[in-house]
Amino acid sequence: MSSGVFVKSRGGQILTHCFVSFKFGSSTRASQRVVRFHSFKTSNSVASRCKSAFAACHDNEPETVPVLNLTSSINCSPGKTPSKEVVFNGQKYWPGHDAFCVGENNDLSVLAIADGVGVWGHRGIDASVFPWALVEACKNVALSDNQTVKEGPIAVINKAYNRLCGDKRIAGASTITLALIDKHTGRLKVAALGDSGLGVIRGGNFWAFTDNSTQLVTYSCPNQLAIIPDDYEYDGPSWTTADKALTLGVQLEKNDLVIMATDGYTDNVFPSGTLAMVQQAAKRRPITKEEEIPEHLEFAAKTMVESAFSRSRSPTAPTPYEERLRRLGIPFRGGKLDDITVLISLVH
């Protein structure tokens, strides 16, 4: 069964509501290896690099495996975005313009994160409406339309987006990362449009499969879907379609940890930092019985969100965002203020 914990940081307080069980597999190995892929040009390039990367630990992909379950943890912190109250699983939270969803049926687990484009708020449009509608629409399509799921995550996003286009209540722009996991084969299929990140931790390795720099129109503007009102004069960067998304397929194994995060996290925390925090959580809050799972999960989620939140406000912390701007010749130091969302899922 899928469950989760939503952790929100605001004003130095951590508010937690558990709705997941969670554990870190064998992530306490002393050896660490972080692999980052850069300059993905096509989906075929992504697929070939992923296949090569996993060859070291998974030479022969099985055609079928026992039914796999997915347990997820959601961690959000509003950054510079004005907070908007959201009701999730009966609880109220303020995740800013980021959005997320977790869903499943007997055959499929669905994970999605989206990052609403906040600049629309300056024109009187609630930037959080479209990303929330988009992730929910993606989940509904994935769990109800087997044929579209067979076509892949881009097809799911396109169908979800087209459903929303006729709703006059919805406007704005958003990135979207959608992950579909076949419970019977353990196959993960991903489409990532925009600058959110996705990676897999297996044992002591962190395979970072998406490089958001290839999804940027400008240094601060990612590829995005948009719904533009008829009477709206839009002079910003042009939007695109889901067909521009990076796509990849990965064979998952039990105890793999799938991590999805919006750029509020990936722009402030290096992959090596993510791996270190996962390992720290496994050491400091080991699970010896089922009742300890919520405490373990809460600690892990708080560690990750607090780290990204702190670094985003530091004028001196080394960050991926700083590195990217320096490569472009733009003087910058420290973190980037933004909404932060991390979705962590354990395969078991």
CSV table of C-alpha atoms in Angstrom, one decimal:
chain,number,residue,atom,x,y,z
A,1,MET,CA,0.0,0.0,0.0
A,2,SER,CA,1.1,3.6,-0.6
A,3,SER,CA,1.2,6.0,2.3
A,4,GLY,CA,3.3,9.1,3.1
A,5,VAL,CA,4.3,11.9,5.4
A,6,PHE,CA,3.9,15.5,4.4
A,7,VAL,CA,6.5,17.7,6.2
A,8,LYS,CA,6.2,21.5,5.9
A,9,SER,CA,8.7,24.0,7.2
A,10,ARG,CA,7.5,27.4,8.0
A,11,GLY,CA,8.9,30.1,10.3
A,12,GLY,CA,11.2,27.6,11.9
A,13,GLN,CA,8.4,25.1,12.8
A,14,ILE,CA,8.0,21.7,11.3
A,15,LEU,CA,4.5,20.4,10.9
A,16,THR,CA,4.2,16.7,10.1
A,17,HIS,CA,1.3,14.5,9.2
A,18,CYS,CA,2.2,10.8,8.6
A,19,PHE,CA,0.4,8.9,5.9
A,20,VAL,CA,3.3,6.6,4.9
A,21,SER,CA,5.4,3.7,6.0
A,22,PHE,CA,9.0,4.1,4.9
A,23,LYS,CA,12.5,2.6,5.3
A,24,PHE,CA,15.8,3.1,3.7
A,25,GLY,CA,17.1,-0.2,2.3
A,26,SER,CA,20.8,-0.8,2.5
A,27,SER,CA,21.8,2.8,2.3
A,28,THR,CA,24.3,2.7,5.1
A,29,ARG,CA,27.3,1.5,3.2
A,30,ALA,CA,30.5,3.4,3.8
A,31,SER,CA,31.4,3.6,0.2
A,32,GLN,CA,29.7,6.3,-1.8
A,33,ARG,CA,29.5,6.9,-5.5
A,34,VAL,CA,27.5,9.7,-7.1
A,35,VAL,CA,26.9,9.6,-10.9
A,36,ARG,CA,25.6,12.6,-12.7
A,37,PHE,CA,24.7,12.7,-16.4
A,38,HIS,CA,25.0,15.9,-18.4
A,39,SER,CA,24.0,17.2,-21.8
A,40,PHE,CA,21.2,14.7,-22.6
A,41,LYS,CA,20.2,15.5,-26.2
A,42,THR,CA,17.6,12.9,-26.9
A,43,SER,CA,15.5,10.4,-25.1
A,44,ASN,CA,17.5,7.6,-26.8
A,45,SER,CA,20.7,9.1,-25.2
A,46,VAL,CA,19.1,9.1,-21.8
A,47,ALA,CA,17.9,5.5,-22.2
A,48,SER,CA,21.3,4.3,-23.3
A,49,ARG,CA,23.2,6.1,-20.5
A,50,CYS,CA,20.7,4.7,-17.9
A,51,LYS,CA,21.2,1.2,-19.2
A,52,SER,CA,24.9,1.5,-19.0
A,53,ALA,CA,24.8,3.0,-15.6
A,54,PHE,CA,22.7,0.2,-14.1
A,55,ALA,CA,24.8,-2.5,-15.8
A,56,ALA,CA,27.2,-2.5,-12.9
A,57,CYS,CA,24.5,-3.7,-10.4
A,58,HIS,CA,21.9,-5.1,-12.7
A,59,ASP,CA,23.2,-7.0,-15.7
A,60,ASN,CA,20.1,-9.0,-16.6
A,61,GLU,CA,16.8,-7.3,-16.3
A,62,PRO,CA,14.1,-9.8,-15.3
A,63,GLU,CA,10.9,-9.9,-17.4
A,64,THR,CA,8.8,-10.3,-14.3
A,65,VAL,CA,9.3,-10.0,-10.6
A,66,PRO,CA,7.0,-10.5,-7.6
A,67,VAL,CA,4.5,-7.7,-7.2
A,68,LEU,CA,6.3,-4.6,-5.8
A,69,ASN,CA,4.9,-2.1,-3.4
A,70,LEU,CA,5.8,1.5,-3.3
A,71,THR,CA,5.9,3.6,-0.1
A,72,SER,CA,6.3,7.3,-0.5
A,73,SER,CA,7.2,10.4,1.6
A,74,ILE,CA,6.4,13.9,0.6
A,75,ASN,CA,8.3,16.8,2.0
A,76,CYS,CA,7.5,20.5,1.2
A,77,SER,CA,8.6,23.9,2.3
A,78,PRO,CA,7.4,27.2,0.9
A,79,GLY,CA,10.3,29.4,-0.1
A,80,LYS,CA,9.8,33.0,-1.4
A,81,THR,CA,6.3,32.1,-2.7
A,82,PRO,CA,3.3,33.5,-0.9
A,83,SER,CA,1.7,30.5,0.8
A,84,LYS,CA,-1.6,29.0,-0.3
A,85,GLU,CA,-3.5,26.7,1.9
A,86,VAL,CA,-4.0,23.2,0.5
A,87,VAL,CA,-6.0,20.4,2.0
A,88,PHE,CA,-4.4,17.0,1.6
A,89,ASN,CA,-5.6,13.8,3.2
A,90,GLY,CA,-7.8,15.9,5.5
A,91,GLN,CA,-4.9,18.1,6.7
A,92,LYS,CA,-4.1,21.7,5.8
A,93,TYR,CA,-0.7,22.7,4.4
A,94,TRP,CA,1.1,25.6,2.6
A,95,PRO,CA,3.4,24.2,-0.1
A,96,GLY,CA,3.5,27.4,-2.2
A,97,HIS,CA,3.3,26.9,-6.0
A,98,ASP,CA,4.8,23.4,-6.0
A,99,ALA,CA,2.4,20.5,-6.4
A,100,PHE,CA,2.6,16.7,-6.0
A,101,CYS,CA,0.6,13.5,-6.1
A,102,VAL,CA,0.9,9.8,-5.2
A,103,GLY,CA,-1.5,7.2,-6.5
A,104,GLU,CA,-1.8,3.5,-7.2
A,105,ASN,CA,-4.0,0.7,-8.4
A,106,ASN,CA,-3.4,-3.1,-8.5
A,107,ASP,CA,-0.9,-2.7,-11.4
A,108,LEU,CA,0.6,0.7,-11.3
A,109,SER,CA,2.1,3.3,-8.9
A,110,VAL,CA,2.0,6.9,-10.0
A,111,LEU,CA,4.3,9.7,-8.8
A,112,ALA,CA,4.2,13.3,-10.0
A,113,ILE,CA,5.7,16.7,-9.0
A,114,ALA,CA,5.1,20.0,-10.6
A,115,ASP,CA,6.4,23.5,-10.1
A,116,GLY,CA,4.0,26.4,-10.9
A,117,VAL,CA,5.5,29.5,-12.5
A,118,GLY,CA,5.2,32.2,-9.9
A,119,VAL,CA,5.5,35.2,-12.2
A,120,TRP,CA,1.9,34.6,-13.2
A,121,GLY,CA,0.9,35.8,-9.8
A,122,HIS,CA,2.0,39.3,-10.8
A,123,ARG,CA,-0.8,39.3,-13.4
A,124,GLY,CA,-3.5,38.3,-11.0
A,125,ILE,CA,-3.4,34.5,-11.8
A,126,ASP,CA,-3.0,32.0,-8.9
A,127,ALA,CA,0.2,30.2,-10.0
A,128,SER,CA,-0.6,27.2,-7.8
A,129,VAL,CA,-3.9,26.2,-9.5
A,130,PHE,CA,-2.5,24.8,-12.7
A,131,PRO,CA,0.2,22.6,-11.2
A,132,TRP,CA,-2.2,21.0,-8.8
A,133,ALA,CA,-4.8,20.4,-11.5
A,134,LEU,CA,-2.1,19.0,-13.8
A,135,VAL,CA,-0.7,16.4,-11.3
A,136,GLU,CA,-4.2,15.3,-10.3
A,137,ALA,CA,-5.2,15.0,-14.0
A,138,CYS,CA,-2.0,12.9,-14.7
A,139,LYS,CA,-2.8,10.6,-11.8
A,140,ASN,CA,-6.4,10.2,-12.9
A,141,VAL,CA,-5.4,9.3,-16.5
A,142,ALA,CA,-2.7,6.9,-15.4
A,143,LEU,CA,-5.0,5.0,-13.1
A,144,SER,CA,-7.9,4.8,-15.4
A,145,ASP,CA,-6.6,4.5,-19.0
A,146,ASN,CA,-4.5,1.4,-19.5
A,147,GLN,CA,-4.0,2.1,-23.2
A,148,THR,CA,-2.5,5.6,-22.6
A,149,VAL,CA,-0.3,4.2,-19.9
A,150,LYS,CA,1.1,1.6,-22.4
A,151,GLU,CA,2.0,4.5,-24.7
A,152,GLY,CA,4.1,6.0,-22.0
A,153,PRO,CA,4.3,8.9,-19.5
A,154,ILE,CA,4.4,11.6,-22.3
A,155,ALA,CA,1.0,10.3,-23.6
A,156,VAL,CA,-0.4,10.5,-20.1
A,157,ILE,CA,0.8,14.1,-19.6
A,158,ASN,CA,-0.6,15.1,-23.0
A,159,LYS,CA,-4.0,13.6,-22.3
A,160,ALA,CA,-4.2,15.2,-18.8
A,161,TYR,CA,-3.2,18.6,-20.2
A,162,ASN,CA,-5.8,18.4,-23.0
A,163,ARG,CA,-8.5,17.7,-20.4
A,164,LEU,CA,-7.5,20.8,-18.5
A,165,CYS,CA,-7.4,23.1,-21.6
A,166,GLY,CA,-11.2,23.3,-21.7
A,167,ASP,CA,-11.6,24.4,-18.1
A,168,LYS,CA,-11.9,28.2,-18.0
A,169,ARG,CA,-11.0,28.2,-14.3
A,170,ILE,CA,-7.5,27.0,-14.9
A,171,ALA,CA,-4.7,29.2,-16.2
A,172,GLY,CA,-0.9,29.5,-15.7
A,173,ALA,CA,2.2,27.5,-16.4
A,174,SER,CA,4.1,24.6,-14.8
A,175,THR,CA,6.8,22.1,-15.1
A,176,ILE,CA,5.9,18.4,-14.7
A,177,THR,CA,7.8,15.2,-13.8
A,178,LEU,CA,5.7,12.0,-14.0
A,179,ALA,CA,6.9,8.6,-13.0
A,180,LEU,CA,5.0,5.4,-13.7
A,181,ILE,CA,6.0,2.1,-12.0
A,182,ASP,CA,4.7,-1.2,-13.1
A,183,LYS,CA,4.2,-3.3,-10.0
A,184,HIS,CA,4.6,-6.6,-11.8
A,185,THR,CA,7.8,-5.9,-13.6
A,186,GLY,CA,9.4,-3.2,-11.5
A,187,ARG,CA,9.9,-1.0,-14.6
A,188,LEU,CA,10.0,2.7,-14.0
A,189,LYS,CA,9.1,5.0,-16.8
A,190,VAL,CA,9.6,8.8,-16.5
A,191,ALA,CA,8.9,11.9,-18.4
A,192,ALA,CA,10.5,15.1,-17.1
A,193,LEU,CA,9.5,18.5,-18.6
A,194,GLY,CA,11.3,21.3,-16.9
A,195,ASP,CA,13.9,21.6,-14.2
A,196,SER,CA,12.9,19.1,-11.6
A,197,GLY,CA,15.2,16.2,-10.8
A,198,LEU,CA,14.8,12.4,-10.5
A,199,GLY,CA,17.3,9.9,-9.2
A,200,VAL,CA,17.6,6.4,-7.7
A,201,ILE,CA,19.6,5.5,-4.6
A,202,ARG,CA,20.6,1.8,-4.7
A,203,GLY,CA,22.8,0.7,-1.8
A,204,GLY,CA,25.6,3.2,-1.6
A,205,ASN,CA,25.1,4.7,-5.1
A,206,PHE,CA,23.0,7.6,-6.2
A,207,TRP,CA,22.2,7.6,-9.9
A,208,ALA,CA,21.0,11.1,-10.9
A,209,PHE,CA,19.2,10.5,-14.1
A,210,THR,CA,17.9,13.9,-15.0
A,211,ASP,CA,20.0,17.0,-15.7
A,212,ASN,CA,17.7,20.0,-15.5
A,213,SER,CA,20.2,22.3,-17.3
A,214,THR,CA,19.1,20.7,-20.6
A,215,GLN,CA,15.5,21.7,-19.9
A,216,LEU,CA,16.2,25.4,-19.5
A,217,VAL,CA,15.1,28.0,-22.1
A,218,THR,CA,17.1,30.7,-20.1
A,219,TYR,CA,19.2,30.2,-17.0
A,220,SER,CA,16.1,30.7,-14.9
A,221,CYS,CA,13.2,29.7,-17.2
A,222,PRO,CA,12.6,25.9,-17.7
A,223,ASN,CA,10.5,24.2,-20.4
A,224,GLN,CA,6.9,24.3,-19.2
A,225,LEU,CA,3.3,23.6,-20.1
A,226,ALA,CA,0.9,26.5,-20.0
A,227,ILE,CA,-2.8,27.4,-20.4
A,228,ILE,CA,-3.2,31.0,-21.5
A,229,PRO,CA,-6.5,32.9,-21.1
A,230,ASP,CA,-7.9,34.3,-24.3
A,231,ASP,CA,-7.8,37.9,-23.1
A,232,TYR,CA,-4.3,37.6,-21.6
A,233,GLU,CA,-1.3,39.4,-23.1
A,234,TYR,CA,1.7,37.2,-22.4
A,235,ASP,CA,5.2,38.5,-23.1
A,236,GLY,CA,7.3,35.9,-21.3
A,237,PRO,CA,9.2,33.0,-22.6
A,238,SER,CA,7.2,30.7,-24.9
A,239,TRP,CA,5.8,27.5,-23.5
A,240,THR,CA,6.2,24.1,-25.0
A,241,THR,CA,4.6,20.6,-25.2
A,242,ALA,CA,5.1,17.4,-23.2
A,243,ASP,CA,6.9,16.0,-26.3
A,244,LYS,CA,10.0,18.1,-25.2
A,245,ALA,CA,10.3,16.1,-22.0
A,246,LEU,CA,13.2,13.9,-21.2
A,247,THR,CA,12.2,10.3,-21.1
A,248,LEU,CA,13.8,7.3,-19.6
A,249,GLY,CA,13.2,3.7,-18.4
A,250,VAL,CA,14.9,2.1,-15.4
A,251,GLN,CA,14.6,-1.4,-14.0
A,252,LEU,CA,13.9,-1.0,-10.2
A,253,GLU,CA,14.8,-3.5,-7.5
A,254,LYS,CA,13.6,-4.0,-4.0
A,255,ASN,CA,15.0,-1.4,-1.6
A,256,ASP,CA,15.6,1.1,-4.3
A,257,LEU,CA,14.9,4.6,-3.3
A,258,VAL,CA,13.4,6.9,-6.0
A,259,ILE,CA,13.8,10.6,-5.3
A,260,MET,CA,11.9,13.3,-7.2
A,261,ALA,CA,12.4,17.0,-6.4
A,262,THR,CA,11.6,20.4,-7.7
A,263,ASP,CA,14.4,22.8,-8.4
A,264,GLY,CA,14.0,24.5,-5.0
A,265,TYR,CA,15.8,21.3,-3.8
A,266,THR,CA,18.0,20.4,-6.7
A,267,ASP,CA,19.3,24.0,-7.1
A,268,ASN,CA,20.4,24.0,-3.5
A,269,VAL,CA,21.6,20.5,-2.7
A,270,PHE,CA,24.2,18.5,-4.6
A,271,PRO,CA,23.6,14.7,-5.2
A,272,SER,CA,26.4,13.9,-2.8
A,273,GLY,CA,24.5,15.8,-0.1
A,274,THR,CA,21.3,13.9,-0.8
A,275,LEU,CA,23.1,10.6,-0.5
A,276,ALA,CA,24.8,11.7,2.7
A,277,MET,CA,21.5,12.7,4.3
A,278,VAL,CA,19.8,9.5,3.4
A,279,GLN,CA,22.7,7.5,4.9
A,280,GLN,CA,22.6,9.7,8.0
A,281,ALA,CA,18.9,9.1,8.5
A,282,ALA,CA,19.4,5.3,8.1
A,283,LYS,CA,22.2,5.4,10.8
A,284,ARG,CA,20.5,7.7,13.3
A,285,ARG,CA,17.0,6.4,13.0
A,286,PRO,CA,17.4,2.6,12.1
A,287,ILE,CA,14.2,0.6,11.8
A,288,THR,CA,14.1,-2.4,14.1
A,289,LYS,CA,10.3,-2.8,14.2
A,290,GLU,CA,7.4,-1.5,12.2
A,291,GLU,CA,6.3,1.0,14.9
A,292,GLU,CA,9.6,2.9,14.3
A,293,ILE,CA,8.8,3.7,10.7
A,294,PRO,CA,7.0,7.0,11.2
A,295,GLU,CA,9.7,8.4,13.5
A,296,HIS,CA,12.4,7.3,11.0
A,297,LEU,CA,10.5,8.9,8.1
A,298,GLU,CA,9.9,12.1,9.9
A,299,PHE,CA,13.5,12.5,10.8
A,300,ALA,CA,14.7,11.8,7.2
A,301,ALA,CA,12.2,14.1,5.7
A,302,LYS,CA,13.0,16.9,8.1
A,303,THR,CA,16.7,16.5,7.5
A,304,MET,CA,16.3,16.9,3.8
A,305,VAL,CA,13.9,19.8,3.8
A,306,GLU,CA,15.8,21.7,6.5
A,307,SER,CA,19.1,21.3,4.6
A,308,ALA,CA,17.6,22.7,1.4
A,309,PHE,CA,15.7,25.4,3.2
A,310,SER,CA,18.9,26.5,5.1
A,311,ARG,CA,21.1,26.5,2.0
A,312,SER,CA,18.6,28.4,-0.1
A,313,ARG,CA,19.0,31.3,2.4
A,314,SER,CA,22.7,31.1,2.7
A,315,PRO,CA,24.8,33.8,0.9
A,316,THR,CA,27.9,31.6,1.0
A,317,ALA,CA,26.9,28.0,0.7
A,318,PRO,CA,28.2,26.2,-2.4
A,319,THR,CA,25.1,25.2,-4.5
A,320,PRO,CA,24.4,23.7,-7.9
A,321,TYR,CA,22.6,27.0,-8.8
A,322,GLU,CA,25.8,29.0,-8.1
A,323,GLU,CA,27.8,26.6,-10.3
A,324,ARG,CA,25.4,26.8,-13.2
A,325,LEU,CA,25.4,30.6,-13.2
A,326,ARG,CA,29.1,30.8,-12.9
A,327,ARG,CA,29.4,28.5,-16.0
A,328,LEU,CA,27.3,31.1,-17.8
A,329,GLY,CA,29.5,33.9,-16.7
A,330,ILE,CA,26.9,35.3,-14.2
A,331,PRO,CA,28.4,36.3,-10.9
A,332,PHE,CA,26.4,34.7,-8.1
A,333,ARG,CA,27.1,33.1,-4.7
A,334,GLY,CA,25.0,31.1,-2.3
A,335,GLY,CA,21.6,29.5,-2.5
A,336,LYS,CA,18.4,30.2,-4.4
A,337,LEU,CA,15.1,31.1,-2.7
A,338,ASP,CA,12.3,28.9,-4.0
A,339,ASP,CA,9.5,26.5,-3.0
A,340,ILE,CA,11.0,23.1,-2.1
A,341,THR,CA,9.3,19.7,-2.7
A,342,VAL,CA,10.9,16.3,-2.4
A,343,LEU,CA,9.0,13.1,-3.1
A,344,ILE,CA,10.8,10.0,-1.8
A,345,SER,CA,9.6,6.5,-2.6
A,346,LEU,CA,10.8,3.1,-1.5
A,347,VAL,CA,10.4,0.0,-3.6
A,348,HIS,CA,9.7,-3.1,-1.4
